[in-house]
Amino acid sequence: MYIPALKTNYKNEIVPALMKEFGYTTVMQVPRLNKIVLNQGVGQAIADKKLLEFSVKELTDITGQKAVQTYSTKDISNFKLRRNMPIGVTVTLRKEKMFEFLERLISVALPRIRDFKGINAKLDGRGNYTLGITEQIIFPEIDLDKIAKIMGLQITFVTSARTDEEGLALLRHFGLPFKNTKN
């Protein structure tokens, strides 16, 4: 059975390192990555329905898992938005696919960003981290000739960490290149 390299690395190297760093007494106290959620808001889909289909296909290609459309919950007249109109695309990755995506993100996609100096180390207060990407073309799975529009997306790393310090340490051990932090 195939096990992603990052998952093996987590069990063999990251868990002991975090236990030593934070003084945990058992392996169950060590924070772990629960899921990675990719979210792409497609506000222009109100005018052009084809953009949503392209977004679903692109996120499906990037993650290897079928993307789902998200719908508006309220009417907002200023944006010509009605309730239950499709306005975004989301994918939730867990287990093996999550580790495979994280490995591709760290080793291939992030180094392709122009003038890349690292990502900001600002977590949400509960050990979760959201990374905003301005162009989806940094992923090698995207064919540049078939792009309808360059759009950004958010990648949220949901961890079981209780504090930002623990969550940051976990993500740093995974290899996310944060700015101004020592690896």
PDB file of C-alpha atoms in Angstrom:
ATOM      1  CA  MET A   1       0.000   0.000   0.000  1.00  0.00           C
ATOM      2  CA  TYR A   2       1.247   3.470  -0.922  1.00  0.00           C
ATOM      3  CA  ILE A   3       2.031   5.882   1.933  1.00  0.00           C
ATOM      4  CA  PRO A   4       3.034   9.487   1.081  1.00  0.00           C
ATOM      5  CA  ALA A   5       6.571  10.500   2.071  1.00  0.00           C
ATOM      6  CA  LEU A   6       5.355  13.419   4.189  1.00  0.00           C
ATOM      7  CA  LYS A   7       3.114  11.118   6.240  1.00  0.00           C
ATOM      8  CA  THR A   8       6.041   8.810   6.980  1.00  0.00           C
ATOM      9  CA  ASN A   9       8.193  11.852   7.745  1.00  0.00           C
ATOM     10  CA  TYR A  10       5.506  13.102  10.155  1.00  0.00           C
ATOM     11  CA  LYS A  11       5.388   9.836  12.098  1.00  0.00           C
ATOM     12  CA  ASN A  12       9.144   9.213  12.208  1.00  0.00           C
ATOM     13  CA  GLU A  13      10.667  12.699  12.530  1.00  0.00           C
ATOM     14  CA  ILE A  14       8.134  15.477  13.162  1.00  0.00           C
ATOM     15  CA  VAL A  15       6.287  13.807  16.082  1.00  0.00           C
ATOM     16  CA  PRO A  16       9.487  13.150  18.108  1.00  0.00           C
ATOM     17  CA  ALA A  17      10.784  16.663  17.343  1.00  0.00           C
ATOM     18  CA  LEU A  18       7.539  18.311  18.508  1.00  0.00           C
ATOM     19  CA  MET A  19       7.392  16.087  21.610  1.00  0.00           C
ATOM     20  CA  LYS A  20      10.866  17.253  22.547  1.00  0.00           C
ATOM     21  CA  GLU A  21      10.186  20.918  21.658  1.00  0.00           C
ATOM     22  CA  PHE A  22       6.945  21.280  23.655  1.00  0.00           C
ATOM     23  CA  GLY A  23       7.565  18.616  26.325  1.00  0.00           C
ATOM     24  CA  TYR A  24       4.570  16.421  25.478  1.00  0.00           C
ATOM     25  CA  THR A  25       4.251  13.231  27.515  1.00  0.00           C
ATOM     26  CA  THR A  26       2.328  11.197  24.936  1.00  0.00           C
ATOM     27  CA  VAL A  27       2.138  11.014  21.145  1.00  0.00           C
ATOM     28  CA  MET A  28      -1.571  11.885  21.256  1.00  0.00           C
ATOM     29  CA  GLN A  29      -0.780  15.424  22.493  1.00  0.00           C
ATOM     30  CA  VAL A  30       1.258  16.218  19.384  1.00  0.00           C
ATOM     31  CA  PRO A  31      -0.699  18.447  16.960  1.00  0.00           C
ATOM     32  CA  ARG A  32      -1.521  16.942  13.591  1.00  0.00           C
ATOM     33  CA  LEU A  33      -2.816  18.211  10.278  1.00  0.00           C
ATOM     34  CA  ASN A  34      -6.517  17.339  10.102  1.00  0.00           C
ATOM     35  CA  LYS A  35      -7.416  18.650   6.653  1.00  0.00           C
ATOM     36  CA  ILE A  36      -6.494  21.093   3.913  1.00  0.00           C
ATOM     37  CA  VAL A  37      -9.332  23.126   2.413  1.00  0.00           C
ATOM     38  CA  LEU A  38      -8.932  24.893  -0.946  1.00  0.00           C
ATOM     39  CA  ASN A  39     -11.442  27.648  -1.632  1.00  0.00           C
ATOM     40  CA  GLN A  40     -11.845  29.818  -4.692  1.00  0.00           C
ATOM     41  CA  GLY A  41     -14.365  32.645  -4.793  1.00  0.00           C
ATOM     42  CA  VAL A  42     -15.641  33.281  -8.310  1.00  0.00           C
ATOM     43  CA  GLY A  43     -17.551  36.551  -7.991  1.00  0.00           C
ATOM     44  CA  GLN A  44     -17.610  37.063 -11.765  1.00  0.00           C
ATOM     45  CA  ALA A  45     -19.691  33.878 -12.074  1.00  0.00           C
ATOM     46  CA  ILE A  46     -22.802  36.024 -11.578  1.00  0.00           C
ATOM     47  CA  ALA A  47     -22.283  37.398 -15.095  1.00  0.00           C
ATOM     48  CA  ASP A  48     -20.478  34.448 -16.732  1.00  0.00           C
ATOM     49  CA  LYS A  49     -21.501  30.897 -15.736  1.00  0.00           C
ATOM     50  CA  LYS A  50     -18.651  29.306 -17.737  1.00  0.00           C
ATOM     51  CA  LEU A  51     -16.066  30.675 -15.252  1.00  0.00           C
ATOM     52  CA  LEU A  52     -17.490  28.416 -12.561  1.00  0.00           C
ATOM     53  CA  GLU A  53     -17.082  25.314 -14.734  1.00  0.00           C
ATOM     54  CA  PHE A  54     -13.454  26.275 -15.462  1.00  0.00           C
ATOM     55  CA  SER A  55     -12.818  26.793 -11.736  1.00  0.00           C
ATOM     56  CA  VAL A  56     -14.266  23.389 -10.852  1.00  0.00           C
ATOM     57  CA  LYS A  57     -12.081  21.725 -13.496  1.00  0.00           C
ATOM     58  CA  GLU A  58      -8.923  23.591 -12.407  1.00  0.00           C
ATOM     59  CA  LEU A  59      -9.331  22.808  -8.684  1.00  0.00           C
ATOM     60  CA  THR A  60     -10.125  19.191  -9.549  1.00  0.00           C
ATOM     61  CA  ASP A  61      -6.915  19.006 -11.623  1.00  0.00           C
ATOM     62  CA  ILE A  62      -4.821  20.641  -8.880  1.00  0.00           C
ATOM     63  CA  THR A  63      -6.052  18.415  -6.039  1.00  0.00           C
ATOM     64  CA  GLY A  64      -6.967  15.162  -7.744  1.00  0.00           C
ATOM     65  CA  GLN A  65     -10.351  15.277  -6.027  1.00  0.00           C
ATOM     66  CA  LYS A  66     -13.686  16.562  -7.380  1.00  0.00           C
ATOM     67  CA  ALA A  67     -14.362  20.194  -6.496  1.00  0.00           C
ATOM     68  CA  VAL A  68     -17.816  21.297  -5.322  1.00  0.00           C
ATOM     69  CA  GLN A  69     -19.643  24.540  -6.034  1.00  0.00           C
ATOM     70  CA  THR A  70     -20.566  26.803  -3.124  1.00  0.00           C
ATOM     71  CA  TYR A  71     -23.727  28.891  -3.126  1.00  0.00           C
ATOM     72  CA  SER A  72     -24.656  32.309  -1.754  1.00  0.00           C
ATOM     73  CA  THR A  73     -26.721  32.396   1.439  1.00  0.00           C
ATOM     74  CA  LYS A  74     -28.137  35.918   1.168  1.00  0.00           C
ATOM     75  CA  ASP A  75     -29.514  38.361  -1.384  1.00  0.00           C
ATOM     76  CA  ILE A  76     -27.151  41.312  -1.917  1.00  0.00           C
ATOM     77  CA  SER A  77     -28.633  43.765  -4.379  1.00  0.00           C
ATOM     78  CA  ASN A  78     -25.458  45.876  -4.769  1.00  0.00           C
ATOM     79  CA  PHE A  79     -23.642  42.869  -6.251  1.00  0.00           C
ATOM     80  CA  LYS A  80     -26.691  41.639  -8.234  1.00  0.00           C
ATOM     81  CA  LEU A  81     -26.531  38.509  -6.089  1.00  0.00           C
ATOM     82  CA  ARG A  82     -29.514  36.292  -5.315  1.00  0.00           C
ATOM     83  CA  ARG A  83     -29.808  33.544  -2.768  1.00  0.00           C
ATOM     84  CA  ASN A  84     -28.522  30.085  -3.847  1.00  0.00           C
ATOM     85  CA  MET A  85     -26.518  31.413  -6.800  1.00  0.00           C
ATOM     86  CA  PRO A  86     -23.217  29.560  -7.371  1.00  0.00           C
ATOM     87  CA  ILE A  87     -20.381  31.918  -6.361  1.00  0.00           C
ATOM     88  CA  GLY A  88     -17.402  29.724  -5.501  1.00  0.00           C
ATOM     89  CA  VAL A  89     -15.636  26.376  -5.571  1.00  0.00           C
ATOM     90  CA  THR A  90     -14.192  24.364  -2.680  1.00  0.00           C
ATOM     91  CA  VAL A  91     -12.312  21.108  -2.051  1.00  0.00           C
ATOM     92  CA  THR A  92     -11.524  19.448   1.290  1.00  0.00           C
ATOM     93  CA  LEU A  93      -8.524  17.104   1.320  1.00  0.00           C
ATOM     94  CA  ARG A  94      -7.858  14.552   4.045  1.00  0.00           C
ATOM     95  CA  LYS A  95      -5.440  11.660   4.711  1.00  0.00           C
ATOM     96  CA  GLU A  96      -3.232  10.563   1.772  1.00  0.00           C
ATOM     97  CA  LYS A  97      -4.461  13.141  -0.752  1.00  0.00           C
ATOM     98  CA  MET A  98      -3.839  15.885   1.810  1.00  0.00           C
ATOM     99  CA  PHE A  99      -0.204  14.833   2.302  1.00  0.00           C
ATOM    100  CA  GLU A 100       0.357  14.449  -1.457  1.00  0.00           C
ATOM    101  CA  PHE A 101      -1.044  17.939  -2.120  1.00  0.00           C
ATOM    102  CA  LEU A 102       1.055  19.465   0.688  1.00  0.00           C
ATOM    103  CA  GLU A 103       4.188  17.851  -0.736  1.00  0.00           C
ATOM    104  CA  ARG A 104       3.460  19.215  -4.243  1.00  0.00           C
ATOM    105  CA  LEU A 105       2.653  22.649  -2.811  1.00  0.00           C
ATOM    106  CA  ILE A 106       5.926  22.901  -0.867  1.00  0.00           C
ATOM    107  CA  SER A 107       8.298  21.381  -3.409  1.00  0.00           C
ATOM    108  CA  VAL A 108       6.811  22.530  -6.743  1.00  0.00           C
ATOM    109  CA  ALA A 109       4.114  25.232  -6.546  1.00  0.00           C
ATOM    110  CA  LEU A 110       5.451  27.735  -3.971  1.00  0.00           C
ATOM    111  CA  PRO A 111       8.935  27.983  -5.567  1.00  0.00           C
ATOM    112  CA  ARG A 112       7.239  28.956  -8.860  1.00  0.00           C
ATOM    113  CA  ILE A 113       5.861  32.199  -7.380  1.00  0.00           C
ATOM    114  CA  ARG A 114       7.641  35.271  -8.771  1.00  0.00           C
ATOM    115  CA  ASP A 115       9.965  37.049  -6.273  1.00  0.00           C
ATOM    116  CA  PHE A 116       9.090  34.527  -3.567  1.00  0.00           C
ATOM    117  CA  LYS A 117      10.536  35.423  -0.159  1.00  0.00           C
ATOM    118  CA  GLY A 118       8.425  33.158   2.044  1.00  0.00           C
ATOM    119  CA  ILE A 119       4.889  33.164   3.413  1.00  0.00           C
ATOM    120  CA  ASN A 120       3.597  35.251   6.336  1.00  0.00           C
ATOM    121  CA  ALA A 121       3.460  33.506   9.705  1.00  0.00           C
ATOM    122  CA  LYS A 122       0.042  34.776  10.841  1.00  0.00           C
ATOM    123  CA  LEU A 123      -2.254  32.080  12.227  1.00  0.00           C
ATOM    124  CA  ASP A 124      -5.897  32.472  13.332  1.00  0.00           C
ATOM    125  CA  GLY A 125      -5.454  32.053  17.109  1.00  0.00           C
ATOM    126  CA  ARG A 126      -6.421  28.358  17.167  1.00  0.00           C
ATOM    127  CA  GLY A 127      -3.446  26.908  15.312  1.00  0.00           C
ATOM    128  CA  ASN A 128      -4.976  27.050  11.813  1.00  0.00           C
ATOM    129  CA  TYR A 129      -3.312  28.795   8.893  1.00  0.00           C
ATOM    130  CA  THR A 130      -4.750  30.263   5.684  1.00  0.00           C
ATOM    131  CA  LEU A 131      -2.473  30.925   2.729  1.00  0.00           C
ATOM    132  CA  GLY A 132      -3.696  33.213  -0.044  1.00  0.00           C
ATOM    133  CA  ILE A 133      -2.409  32.558  -3.559  1.00  0.00           C
ATOM    134  CA  THR A 134      -2.964  35.257  -6.176  1.00  0.00           C
ATOM    135  CA  GLU A 135      -2.551  33.132  -9.319  1.00  0.00           C
ATOM    136  CA  GLN A 136      -3.623  29.528  -9.830  1.00  0.00           C
ATOM    137  CA  ILE A 137      -1.014  29.138 -12.597  1.00  0.00           C
ATOM    138  CA  ILE A 138       1.757  28.327 -10.079  1.00  0.00           C
ATOM    139  CA  PHE A 139       0.476  24.745 -10.032  1.00  0.00           C
ATOM    140  CA  PRO A 140       2.046  22.559 -12.743  1.00  0.00           C
ATOM    141  CA  GLU A 141      -1.271  20.716 -13.299  1.00  0.00           C
ATOM    142  CA  ILE A 142      -2.765  23.857 -14.885  1.00  0.00           C
ATOM    143  CA  ASP A 143      -2.364  24.154 -18.658  1.00  0.00           C
ATOM    144  CA  LEU A 144      -1.612  27.794 -19.454  1.00  0.00           C
ATOM    145  CA  ASP A 145      -3.285  27.602 -22.868  1.00  0.00           C
ATOM    146  CA  LYS A 146      -6.644  26.530 -21.419  1.00  0.00           C
ATOM    147  CA  ILE A 147      -7.005  29.224 -18.747  1.00  0.00           C
ATOM    148  CA  ALA A 148     -10.151  31.346 -18.929  1.00  0.00           C
ATOM    149  CA  LYS A 149      -9.072  33.887 -16.306  1.00  0.00           C
ATOM    150  CA  ILE A 150      -6.275  34.174 -13.740  1.00  0.00           C
ATOM    151  CA  MET A 151      -7.853  33.853 -10.300  1.00  0.00           C
ATOM    152  CA  GLY A 152      -6.583  33.450  -6.768  1.00  0.00           C
ATOM    153  CA  LEU A 153      -7.450  30.871  -4.146  1.00  0.00           C
ATOM    154  CA  GLN A 154      -7.159  30.300  -0.416  1.00  0.00           C
ATOM    155  CA  ILE A 155      -5.554  27.223   1.105  1.00  0.00           C
ATOM    156  CA  THR A 156      -6.486  26.602   4.750  1.00  0.00           C
ATOM    157  CA  PHE A 157      -4.454  24.193   6.884  1.00  0.00           C
ATOM    158  CA  VAL A 158      -6.639  22.930   9.743  1.00  0.00           C
ATOM    159  CA  THR A 159      -4.565  21.482  12.579  1.00  0.00           C
ATOM    160  CA  SER A 160      -5.384  19.977  15.964  1.00  0.00           C
ATOM    161  CA  ALA A 161      -3.017  22.450  17.644  1.00  0.00           C
ATOM    162  CA  ARG A 162      -4.442  24.457  20.546  1.00  0.00           C
ATOM    163  CA  THR A 163      -2.203  27.503  20.125  1.00  0.00           C
ATOM    164  CA  ASP A 164      -0.676  29.428  17.224  1.00  0.00           C
ATOM    165  CA  GLU A 165       2.806  28.560  18.470  1.00  0.00           C
ATOM    166  CA  GLU A 166       2.129  24.804  18.218  1.00  0.00           C
ATOM    167  CA  GLY A 167       0.428  25.157  14.814  1.00  0.00           C
ATOM    168  CA  LEU A 168       3.312  27.244  13.453  1.00  0.00           C
ATOM    169  CA  ALA A 169       5.866  24.713  14.716  1.00  0.00           C
ATOM    170  CA  LEU A 170       3.942  21.854  13.067  1.00  0.00           C
ATOM    171  CA  LEU A 171       3.685  23.626   9.702  1.00  0.00           C
ATOM    172  CA  ARG A 172       7.338  24.722   9.869  1.00  0.00           C
ATOM    173  CA  HIS A 173       8.404  21.101  10.478  1.00  0.00           C
ATOM    174  CA  PHE A 174       6.349  20.050   7.443  1.00  0.00           C
ATOM    175  CA  GLY A 175       8.494  22.434   5.396  1.00  0.00           C
ATOM    176  CA  LEU A 176       6.296  25.468   4.734  1.00  0.00           C
ATOM    177  CA  PRO A 177       8.706  28.360   4.010  1.00  0.00           C
ATOM    178  CA  PHE A 178       7.683  31.050   6.510  1.00  0.00           C
ATOM    179  CA  LYS A 179       9.271  34.523   6.485  1.00  0.00           C
ATOM    180  CA  ASN A 180      11.526  35.584   9.379  1.00  0.00           C
ATOM    181  CA  THR A 181      11.427  32.243  11.210  1.00  0.00           C
ATOM    182  CA  LYS A 182      14.257  29.822  11.703  1.00  0.00           C
ATOM    183  CA  ASN A 183      13.756  26.351  10.245  1.00  0.00           C
TER     184      ASN A 183
END
